[in-house]
Amino acid sequence: MSSFRNTVARTAPGGAAGLLAGFTALSVAELAAAVVRPAAGPVTVVGGAVIDRTPAAVKDFAIRAFGENDKLVLQLGILALLAVFALFLGVLALRHRRVGAAGVLVLGVVGAAAALGRPDSAGAADVLPSLAGAVAGAAVLYLLAGRATRARSSPAGDEGGGAGAGPGDEARAGAGWNRRGFLTAAAVTAAAATGAGVLGRALSGRRGRGAVASRTGLTLPAPASPAPAVPSGAELKVPGIGAFTTPNRDFYRVDTALVVPRVDAATWRLRVHGKGVTRPRTYTFEELLARPLIERDITLTCVSNEVGGPYLGNARWLGVPLAALLADCGVEPPSKGGPADQLVARSVDGMTLGSPVEDVMDGRNAMLAVGMNGEPLPFDHGFPVRMLVPGLYGYVSACKWIDDIELTTFDAYDPYWVKRKWARRAPVKTQSRIDTPKPFARPATHGGTVMVAGVAWAQRRGITRVEVRIDDGPWQDADLAAQDTVDTWRQWSYRWQAASGGHTITVRATDGTGQTQTEQRTRTVPDGASGRHSVFVTVP
Ligand SMILES: Nc1nc2c(c(=O)[nH]1)N[C@H]1C(S)=C(S)[C@@H](COP(=O)(O)O)O[C@H]1N2
Ligand SMILES: [Mo]
């Protein structure tokens, strides 16, 4: 194995030079991105490009496998891949310095191309972070590889030696000195790169300060139309069932943003324009807050939620009624002769979501939300303003960080997810979930009773019945908690006289139109999962 050890010893300086070059490239890019635009950093734009190109099924797999850590996993994956490239280019540079350095530049061009292809690209300036990083990384690799070649104390640099000095000079001066020379250069590089990275971080942090201040300093007006109190019987006191109103910190988050947009409410604007908008307008945040606000409880659901999955939450939202605002701009729904049937909402990060104009204006509580559970929207959930349309999955209605509303037609334009095989129209399907006992649990029994409980939802239609079945037994009515509104989920419970042994519990819900949740299993793509949730438990 000594030949293996030799190989490692020979290539180690190259690997180290490559990794340092990579680190330098990313740090300098971070610094440049802090100046240009934080979201234009190379890992962010490449990650974004990967997300944009990820097929729906893979995206759903990622959400399933990694949950809300999917973006972290993606970024770590990109870093790991970059490390592999860096090692390879570093070792290559030991023999071919120019080729190794050129390899770093090529990676920079890939980053720059990804930056230009992002939907939120701010134009040519976005290529700067990737290119500046690549130039710095290439220079570091070129210089360090020169030193490493000599540090190897081979009989003189077979590629013509290092920068400046003649081939072999330093090799003759002894391996110890050369190694020290390499290590010194490496240490200086590492220190400089760390400094650039830290400075970049600090600058990006500063950039978001205006946004943070605009949120912290905000006092939301009282609603002109407050939500009635949640009925006392809406929240069951069964251990293991979630809160009726999901706290903001527990509210699921699904979006494509690798860097959460930090928008300053003071400079934010919302433009309303397009087909049939006879009075196009741009609103400031102040102007929105000056309108009469409504407060409503609405359960938001993600189309990527598997049967039994966690991607829904219920909150008390405060916002501007959207239908009235559109009417002020001259918009008419298709049923009244309006020419636009699709409302496309755009966000500051280039996301587009399309909702049926008819749904938005049919009297339901569609809103431009500014508050969530008594506080300004959290940045993660769309500060300063997001859209909500009860009854529609989030991807066709709930645009976060919204800054543009365009009236158009379904024929004329496909928004982001629709271009990726998701359905144009996607009302929420009637669904139910067992929250306790958990799958494969050994549930506690109380005098032979096991409490089974969960939630059911069918926004706009409401839930009128929930039934539970044990194994292949008959469907039994569950007890329904009080209904808050037709737009919120409804908790249910079932006292199960449980016999010991293994059992499968299945649930199904019936909505306000009398439709019972289908047994037909479908995948989440293209318009939401259907089928019934069941859990297997072992009663002691
Ligand atoms: N700007 C933007 N808005 C977005 C998304 C996004 O990726 N970008 N995702 C949508 C999807 S798929 C869902 S389910 C909801 C989730 O909202 P939440 O993260 O506040 O729960 O936001 C919607 N709004
Ligand atoms: Mo979603």
mmCIF file with all atom_site columns, N, CA and C and ligand atoms in Angstrom, residues 59 252 254 301-305 393-395 417, ligand 2:
data_model
loop_
_atom_site.group_PDB
_atom_site.id
_atom_site.type_symbol
_atom_site.label_atom_id
_atom_site.label_alt_id
_atom_site.label_comp_id
_atom_site.label_asym_id
_atom_site.label_entity_id
_atom_site.label_seq_id
_atom_site.pdbx_PDB_ins_code
_atom_site.Cartn_x
_atom_site.Cartn_y
_atom_site.Cartn_z
_atom_site.occupancy
_atom_site.B_iso_or_equiv
_atom_site.pdbx_formal_charge
_atom_site.auth_seq_id
_atom_site.auth_comp_id
_atom_site.auth_asym_id
_atom_site.auth_atom_id
_atom_site.pdbx_PDB_model_num
ATOM   1  N  N  . LYS A 1 59  ? -39.048 16.801 -6.909  1.00 0.00 ? 59  LYS A N  1
ATOM   2  C  CA . LYS A 1 59  ? -39.271 17.831 -5.900  1.00 0.00 ? 59  LYS A CA 1
ATOM   3  C  C  . LYS A 1 59  ? -40.086 17.246 -4.752  1.00 0.00 ? 59  LYS A C  1
ATOM   4  N  N  . TYR A 1 252 ? -45.971 25.325 8.487   1.00 0.00 ? 252 TYR A N  1
ATOM   5  C  CA . TYR A 1 252 ? -45.124 24.741 7.446   1.00 0.00 ? 252 TYR A CA 1
ATOM   6  C  C  . TYR A 1 252 ? -44.661 25.829 6.483   1.00 0.00 ? 252 TYR A C  1
ATOM   7  N  N  . VAL A 1 254 ? -43.241 26.137 2.479   1.00 0.00 ? 254 VAL A N  1
ATOM   8  C  CA . VAL A 1 254 ? -42.881 25.547 1.189   1.00 0.00 ? 254 VAL A CA 1
ATOM   9  C  C  . VAL A 1 254 ? -42.679 26.673 0.181   1.00 0.00 ? 254 VAL A C  1
ATOM   10 N  N  . THR A 1 301 ? -53.149 24.935 2.510   1.00 0.00 ? 301 THR A N  1
ATOM   11 C  CA . THR A 1 301 ? -52.727 23.563 2.230   1.00 0.00 ? 301 THR A CA 1
ATOM   12 C  C  . THR A 1 301 ? -51.806 23.545 1.027   1.00 0.00 ? 301 THR A C  1
ATOM   13 N  N  . CYS A 1 302 ? -50.759 22.735 1.099   1.00 0.00 ? 302 CYS A N  1
ATOM   14 C  CA . CYS A 1 302 ? -49.831 22.585 -0.024  1.00 0.00 ? 302 CYS A CA 1
ATOM   15 C  C  . CYS A 1 302 ? -50.226 21.397 -0.876  1.00 0.00 ? 302 CYS A C  1
ATOM   16 N  N  . VAL A 1 303 ? -50.177 21.577 -2.181  1.00 0.00 ? 303 VAL A N  1
ATOM   17 C  CA . VAL A 1 303 ? -50.521 20.507 -3.123  1.00 0.00 ? 303 VAL A CA 1
ATOM   18 C  C  . VAL A 1 303 ? -49.554 19.330 -2.989  1.00 0.00 ? 303 VAL A C  1
ATOM   19 N  N  . SER A 1 304 ? -48.374 19.593 -2.455  1.00 0.00 ? 304 SER A N  1
ATOM   20 C  CA . SER A 1 304 ? -47.380 18.522 -2.291  1.00 0.00 ? 304 SER A CA 1
ATOM   21 C  C  . SER A 1 304 ? -47.603 17.709 -1.022  1.00 0.00 ? 304 SER A C  1
ATOM   22 N  N  . ASN A 1 305 ? -48.676 18.007 -0.320  1.00 0.00 ? 305 ASN A N  1
ATOM   23 C  CA . ASN A 1 305 ? -48.955 17.252 0.903   1.00 0.00 ? 305 ASN A CA 1
ATOM   24 C  C  . ASN A 1 305 ? -49.442 15.847 0.554   1.00 0.00 ? 305 ASN A C  1
ATOM   25 N  N  . TYR A 1 393 ? -55.153 25.366 -3.405  1.00 0.00 ? 393 TYR A N  1
ATOM   26 C  CA . TYR A 1 393 ? -53.829 25.017 -2.916  1.00 0.00 ? 393 TYR A CA 1
ATOM   27 C  C  . TYR A 1 393 ? -52.903 26.227 -3.009  1.00 0.00 ? 393 TYR A C  1
ATOM   28 N  N  . GLY A 1 394 ? -51.881 26.228 -2.155  1.00 0.00 ? 394 GLY A N  1
ATOM   29 C  CA . GLY A 1 394 ? -50.981 27.375 -2.060  1.00 0.00 ? 394 GLY A CA 1
ATOM   30 C  C  . GLY A 1 394 ? -50.319 27.742 -3.378  1.00 0.00 ? 394 GLY A C  1
ATOM   31 N  N  . TYR A 1 395 ? -49.991 26.743 -4.192  1.00 0.00 ? 395 TYR A N  1
ATOM   32 C  CA . TYR A 1 395 ? -49.209 27.039 -5.410  1.00 0.00 ? 395 TYR A CA 1
ATOM   33 C  C  . TYR A 1 395 ? -50.031 27.743 -6.484  1.00 0.00 ? 395 TYR A C  1
ATOM   34 N  N  . TRP A 1 417 ? -45.311 26.850 -11.653 1.00 0.00 ? 417 TRP A N  1
ATOM   35 C  CA . TRP A 1 417 ? -45.555 25.422 -11.386 1.00 0.00 ? 417 TRP A CA 1
ATOM   36 C  C  . TRP A 1 417 ? -46.259 24.755 -12.549 1.00 0.00 ? 417 TRP A C  1
HETATM 37 MO MO . MO  B 2 .   ? -47.429 24.147 -2.125  1.00 0.00 ? 2   MO  B MO 1
#
